[in-house]
Short mmCIF file of C-alpha atoms and ligand atoms in Angstrom, two decimals:
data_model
loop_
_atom_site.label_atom_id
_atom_site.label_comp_id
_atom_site.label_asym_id
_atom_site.label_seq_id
_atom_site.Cartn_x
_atom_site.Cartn_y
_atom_site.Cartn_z
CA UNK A 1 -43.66 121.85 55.84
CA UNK A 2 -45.47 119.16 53.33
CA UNK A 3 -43.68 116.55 52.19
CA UNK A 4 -43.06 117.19 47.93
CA UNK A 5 -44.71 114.02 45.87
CA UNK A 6 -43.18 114.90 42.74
CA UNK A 7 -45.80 113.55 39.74
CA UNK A 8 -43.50 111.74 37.35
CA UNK A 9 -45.14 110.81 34.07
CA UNK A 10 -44.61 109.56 30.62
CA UNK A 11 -46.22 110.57 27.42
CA UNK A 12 -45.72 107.84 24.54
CA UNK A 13 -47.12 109.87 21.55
CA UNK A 14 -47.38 108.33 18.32
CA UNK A 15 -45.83 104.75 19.83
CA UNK A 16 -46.58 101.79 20.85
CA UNK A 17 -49.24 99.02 19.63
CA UNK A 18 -51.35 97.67 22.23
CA UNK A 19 -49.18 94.80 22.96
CA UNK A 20 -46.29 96.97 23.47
CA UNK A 21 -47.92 99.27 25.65
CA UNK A 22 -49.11 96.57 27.36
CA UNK A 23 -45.92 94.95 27.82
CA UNK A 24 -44.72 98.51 28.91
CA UNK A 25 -47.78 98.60 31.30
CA UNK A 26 -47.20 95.12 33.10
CA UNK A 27 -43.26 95.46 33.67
CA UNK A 28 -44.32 98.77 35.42
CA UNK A 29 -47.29 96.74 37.74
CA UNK A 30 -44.83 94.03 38.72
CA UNK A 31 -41.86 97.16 39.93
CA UNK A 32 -41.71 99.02 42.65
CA UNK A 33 -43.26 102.65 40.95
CA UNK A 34 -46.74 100.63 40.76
CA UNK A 35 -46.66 101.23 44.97
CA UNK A 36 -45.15 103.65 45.30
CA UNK A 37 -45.97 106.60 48.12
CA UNK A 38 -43.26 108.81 47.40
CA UNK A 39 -44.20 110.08 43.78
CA UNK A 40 -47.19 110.33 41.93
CA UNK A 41 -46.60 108.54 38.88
CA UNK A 42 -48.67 108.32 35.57
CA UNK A 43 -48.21 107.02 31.62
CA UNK A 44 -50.22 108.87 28.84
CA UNK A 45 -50.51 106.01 26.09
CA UNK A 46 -52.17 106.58 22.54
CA UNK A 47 -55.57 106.29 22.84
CA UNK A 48 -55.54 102.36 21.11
CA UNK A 49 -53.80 101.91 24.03
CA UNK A 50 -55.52 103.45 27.05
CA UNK A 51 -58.11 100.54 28.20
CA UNK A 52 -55.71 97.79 28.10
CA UNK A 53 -53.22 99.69 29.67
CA UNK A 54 -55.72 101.39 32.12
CA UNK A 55 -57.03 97.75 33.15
CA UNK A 56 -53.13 96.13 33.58
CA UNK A 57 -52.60 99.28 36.11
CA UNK A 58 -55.64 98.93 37.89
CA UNK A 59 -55.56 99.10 41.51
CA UNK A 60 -52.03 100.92 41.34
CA UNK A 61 -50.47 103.96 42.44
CA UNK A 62 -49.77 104.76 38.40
CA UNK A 63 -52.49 106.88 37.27
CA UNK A 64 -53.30 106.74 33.18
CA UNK A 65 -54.68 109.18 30.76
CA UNK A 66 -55.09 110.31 27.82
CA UNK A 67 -53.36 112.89 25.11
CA UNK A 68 -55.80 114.87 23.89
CA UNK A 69 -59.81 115.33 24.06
CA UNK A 70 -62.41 117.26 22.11
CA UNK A 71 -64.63 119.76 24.40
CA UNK A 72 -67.82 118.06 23.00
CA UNK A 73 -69.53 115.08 24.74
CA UNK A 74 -70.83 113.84 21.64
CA UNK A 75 -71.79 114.60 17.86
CA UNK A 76 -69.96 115.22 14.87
CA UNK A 77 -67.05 115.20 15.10
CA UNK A 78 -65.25 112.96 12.63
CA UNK A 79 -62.01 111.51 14.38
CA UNK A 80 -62.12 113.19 17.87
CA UNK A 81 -62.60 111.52 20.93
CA UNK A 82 -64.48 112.47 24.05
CA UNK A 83 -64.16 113.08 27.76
CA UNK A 84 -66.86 110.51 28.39
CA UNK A 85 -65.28 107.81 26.12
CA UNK A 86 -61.89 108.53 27.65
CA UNK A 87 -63.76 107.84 31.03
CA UNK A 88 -65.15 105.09 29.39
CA UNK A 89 -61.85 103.46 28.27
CA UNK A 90 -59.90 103.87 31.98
CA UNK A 91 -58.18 107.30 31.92
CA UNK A 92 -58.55 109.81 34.89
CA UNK A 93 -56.32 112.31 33.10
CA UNK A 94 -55.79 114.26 30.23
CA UNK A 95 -53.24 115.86 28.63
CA UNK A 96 -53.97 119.27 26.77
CA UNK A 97 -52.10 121.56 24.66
CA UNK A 98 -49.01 119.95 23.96
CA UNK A 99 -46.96 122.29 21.63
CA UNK A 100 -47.20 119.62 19.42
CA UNK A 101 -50.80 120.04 18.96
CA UNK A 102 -50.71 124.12 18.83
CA UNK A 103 -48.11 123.82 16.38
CA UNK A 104 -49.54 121.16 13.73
CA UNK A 105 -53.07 120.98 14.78
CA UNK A 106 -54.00 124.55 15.21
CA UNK A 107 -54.82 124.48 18.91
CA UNK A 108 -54.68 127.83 20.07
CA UNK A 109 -55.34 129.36 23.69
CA UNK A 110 -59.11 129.48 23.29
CA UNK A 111 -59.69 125.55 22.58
CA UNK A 112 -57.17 124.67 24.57
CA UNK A 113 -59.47 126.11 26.74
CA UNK A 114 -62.99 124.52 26.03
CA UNK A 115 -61.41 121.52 26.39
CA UNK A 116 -59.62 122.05 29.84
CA UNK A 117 -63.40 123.26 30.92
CA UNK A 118 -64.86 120.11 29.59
CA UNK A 119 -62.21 117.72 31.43
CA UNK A 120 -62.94 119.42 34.84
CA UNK A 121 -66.80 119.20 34.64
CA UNK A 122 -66.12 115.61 34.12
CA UNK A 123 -63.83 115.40 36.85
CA UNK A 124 -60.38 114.13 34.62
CA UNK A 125 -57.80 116.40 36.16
CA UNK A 126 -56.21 118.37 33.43
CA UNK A 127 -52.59 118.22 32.64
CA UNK A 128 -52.21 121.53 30.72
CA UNK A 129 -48.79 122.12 28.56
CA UNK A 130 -47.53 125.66 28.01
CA UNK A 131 -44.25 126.91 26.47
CA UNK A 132 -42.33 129.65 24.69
CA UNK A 133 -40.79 129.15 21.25
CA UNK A 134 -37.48 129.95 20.59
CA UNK A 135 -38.02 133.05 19.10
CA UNK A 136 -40.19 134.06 22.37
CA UNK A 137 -36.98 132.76 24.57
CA UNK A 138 -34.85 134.37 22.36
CA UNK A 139 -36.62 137.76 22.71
CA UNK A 140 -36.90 137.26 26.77
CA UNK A 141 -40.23 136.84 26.30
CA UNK A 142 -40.89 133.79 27.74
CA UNK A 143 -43.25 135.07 30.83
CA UNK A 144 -45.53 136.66 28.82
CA UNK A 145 -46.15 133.74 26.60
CA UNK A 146 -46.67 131.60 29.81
CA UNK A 147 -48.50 134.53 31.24
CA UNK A 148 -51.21 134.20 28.56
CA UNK A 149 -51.39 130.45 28.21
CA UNK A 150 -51.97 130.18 31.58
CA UNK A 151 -54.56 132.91 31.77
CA UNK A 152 -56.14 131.00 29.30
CA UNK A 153 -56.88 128.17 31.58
CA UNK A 154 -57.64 129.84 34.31
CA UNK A 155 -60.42 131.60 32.84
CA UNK A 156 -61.93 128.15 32.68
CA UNK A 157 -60.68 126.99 36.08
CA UNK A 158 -63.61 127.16 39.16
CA UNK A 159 -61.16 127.81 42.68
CA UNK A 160 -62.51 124.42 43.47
CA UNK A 161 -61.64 122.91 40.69
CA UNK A 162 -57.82 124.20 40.51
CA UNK A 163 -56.75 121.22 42.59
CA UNK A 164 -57.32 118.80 39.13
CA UNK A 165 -55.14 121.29 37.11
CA UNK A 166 -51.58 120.47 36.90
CA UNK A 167 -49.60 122.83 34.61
CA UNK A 168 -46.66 121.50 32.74
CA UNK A 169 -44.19 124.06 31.36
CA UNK A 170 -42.66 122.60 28.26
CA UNK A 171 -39.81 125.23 26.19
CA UNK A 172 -40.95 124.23 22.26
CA UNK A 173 -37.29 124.76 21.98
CA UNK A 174 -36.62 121.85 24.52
CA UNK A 175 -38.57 119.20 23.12
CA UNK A 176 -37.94 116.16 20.96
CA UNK A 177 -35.14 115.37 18.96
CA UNK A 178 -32.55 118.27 19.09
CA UNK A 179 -34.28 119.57 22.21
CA UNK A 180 -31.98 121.42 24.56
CA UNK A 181 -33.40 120.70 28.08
CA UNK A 182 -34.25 124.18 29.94
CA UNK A 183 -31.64 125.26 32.75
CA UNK A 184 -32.88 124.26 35.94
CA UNK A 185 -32.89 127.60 37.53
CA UNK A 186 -34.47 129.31 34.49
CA UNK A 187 -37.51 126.50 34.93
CA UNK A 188 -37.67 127.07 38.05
CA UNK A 189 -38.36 130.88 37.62
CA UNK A 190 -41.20 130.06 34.80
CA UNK A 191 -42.69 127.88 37.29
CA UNK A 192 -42.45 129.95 40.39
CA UNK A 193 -44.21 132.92 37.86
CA UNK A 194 -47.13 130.79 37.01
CA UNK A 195 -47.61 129.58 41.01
CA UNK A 196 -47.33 133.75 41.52
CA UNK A 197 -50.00 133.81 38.81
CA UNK A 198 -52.11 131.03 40.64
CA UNK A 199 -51.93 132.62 43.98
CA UNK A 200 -52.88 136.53 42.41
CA UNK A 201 -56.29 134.80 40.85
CA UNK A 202 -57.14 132.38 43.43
CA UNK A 203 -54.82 132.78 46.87
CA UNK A 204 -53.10 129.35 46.22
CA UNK A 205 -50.40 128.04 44.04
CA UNK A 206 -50.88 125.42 41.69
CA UNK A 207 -48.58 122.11 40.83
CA UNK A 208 -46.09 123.11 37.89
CA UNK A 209 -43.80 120.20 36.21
CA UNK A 210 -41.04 120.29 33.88
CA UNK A 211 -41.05 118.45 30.66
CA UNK A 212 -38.69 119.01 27.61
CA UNK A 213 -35.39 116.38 27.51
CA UNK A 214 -36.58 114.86 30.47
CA UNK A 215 -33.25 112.42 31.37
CA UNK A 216 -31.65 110.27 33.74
CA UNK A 217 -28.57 112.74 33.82
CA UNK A 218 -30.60 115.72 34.64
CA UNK A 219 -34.02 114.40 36.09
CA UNK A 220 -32.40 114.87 39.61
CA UNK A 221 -31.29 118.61 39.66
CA UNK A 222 -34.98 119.48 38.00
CA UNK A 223 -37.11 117.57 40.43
CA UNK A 224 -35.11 119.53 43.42
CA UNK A 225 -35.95 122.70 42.24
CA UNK A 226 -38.30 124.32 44.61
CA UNK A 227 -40.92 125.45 42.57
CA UNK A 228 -40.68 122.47 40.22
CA UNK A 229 -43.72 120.09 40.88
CA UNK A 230 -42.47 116.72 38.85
CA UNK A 231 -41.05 115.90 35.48
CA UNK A 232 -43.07 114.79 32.32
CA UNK A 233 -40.71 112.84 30.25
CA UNK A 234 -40.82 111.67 26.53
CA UNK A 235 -37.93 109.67 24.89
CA UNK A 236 -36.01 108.64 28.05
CA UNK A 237 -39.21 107.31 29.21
CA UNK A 238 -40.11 105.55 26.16
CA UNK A 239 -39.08 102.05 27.50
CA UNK A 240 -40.48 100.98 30.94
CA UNK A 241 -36.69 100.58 32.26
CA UNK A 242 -35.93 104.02 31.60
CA UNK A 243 -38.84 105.39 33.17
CA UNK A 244 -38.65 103.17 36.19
CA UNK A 245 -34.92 104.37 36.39
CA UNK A 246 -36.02 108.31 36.14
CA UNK A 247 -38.59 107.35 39.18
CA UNK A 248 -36.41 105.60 41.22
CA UNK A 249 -33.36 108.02 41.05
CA UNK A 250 -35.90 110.52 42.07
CA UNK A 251 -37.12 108.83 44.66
CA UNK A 252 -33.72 107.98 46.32
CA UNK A 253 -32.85 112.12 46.19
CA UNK A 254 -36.25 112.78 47.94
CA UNK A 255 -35.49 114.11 51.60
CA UNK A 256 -35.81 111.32 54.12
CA UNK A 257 -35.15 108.47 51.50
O1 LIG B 1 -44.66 115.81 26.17
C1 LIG B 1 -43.54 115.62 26.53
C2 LIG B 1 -43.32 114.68 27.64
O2 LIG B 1 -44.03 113.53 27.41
C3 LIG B 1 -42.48 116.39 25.94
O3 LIG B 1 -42.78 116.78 24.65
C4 LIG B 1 -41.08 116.06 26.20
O4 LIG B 1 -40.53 115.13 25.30
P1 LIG B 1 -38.98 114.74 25.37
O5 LIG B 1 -38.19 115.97 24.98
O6 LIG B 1 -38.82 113.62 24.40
O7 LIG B 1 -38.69 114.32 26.78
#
């Protein structure tokens, strides 16, 4: 049986000028997570942010990307950046569909979905968020909602392209400040469904991670989970010690460390 590489990655939202990210970004190049084999590790910085930090982690195992794209490649479109300049500026990622971004931007399934089609025909892999709300949770209908998100994606997705798709599921009612982090076992049904879902549409599975109160205290007991892929952290993460910490305690509960 394969080895797991767990991807372990940070988004920094709204934070961080460039010379804190960059701080952030050359504590993590002199640790040991910057050679690592044993995770696959990568930071999502604002987009201010994503050259600098791209160019400090250069040559790294810590991959870098971005937190949103538009599906164009050009044009107007005042205050939205493109796959190309994200290229441009270092990422190899992208992060799409954060709740955050349904809920206050308006993204809904079907843009979520032009843009995950853009990022693969420039080759970024896609890291694609899904949740339920509470009220969907609340009603047992969590699946479903997942169930559709996802469907949403892969009626972008080429079979060879599903290997640059990494789903994160992310409960809305886990997230941020007052977030209550999902019970392991119940993410690891939600993920297990959308690897089901993978393998119906394309006759593999797909990597799921976790994210939603992320922490050192629980980061362990998610990342064992057997149909839980990694862990993509926010506030624990936030300073390069605690995300080094996260790593490393995973790391050390990896079989054969
Ligand atoms: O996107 C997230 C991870 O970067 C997510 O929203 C989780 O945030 P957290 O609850 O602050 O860990």
């Amino acid at each position: 049986m394969a080895v797991k590489r767990p991807w372990i990655g940070t988004s920094w939202k709204m934070n961080k000028t460039r010379a804190e990210a960059e701080a952030f970004a050359r504590a993590l190049a002199a640790s040991k997570v910057a050679s690592t084999r044993k995770v696959l590790p990568f930071v999502i910085p604002p987009f201010t942010a994503i050259a600098g930090v791209a160019e400090i982690l250069s040559g790294t195992a810590v991959r870098v990307g971005a937190q949103n794209m538009h599906w164009a490649e050009a044009g107007a479109w005042t205050g939205e950046i493109s796959a190309p300049m994200i290229k441009d500026a270092g990422a190899t990622m992208v992060e799409l569909g954060h709740s955050e971004r349904r809920i206050h931007f308006g993204e809904t399934d079907e843009t979520v979905a032009l843009k995950v089609k853009a990022a693969l025909a420039h080759g970024l892999l896609a890291l694609v968020c899904v949740g339920d709300t509470r009220a969907e949770f609340e009603a047992g209908a969590t699946a479903s909602a997942l169930a559709r998100q996802v469907e949403a994606v892969f009626s972008v997705t080429e079979p060879s392209q599903l290997s640059r798709v990494v789903i994160a599921y992310e409960p809305v009612w886990s997230i941020g400040e007052g977030g209550v982090p999902a019970d392991p076992d119940f993410a690891d049904e939600q993920h297990a469904l959308i690897k089901k879902q993978a393998v119906a549409r394309y006759g593999m599975p797909i990597d799921v991670v976790y994210g939603g109160s992320v922490n050192p205290a629980n980061c362990r007991e998610l990342a064992a989970r057997p149909s839980i892929d990694g862990l993509f952290i926010g506030r624990s993460a936030w300073d390069v010690q605690g995300y080094v910490g996260i790593v490393e305690s995973v790391c050390e509960s990896l079989p054969g460390a």
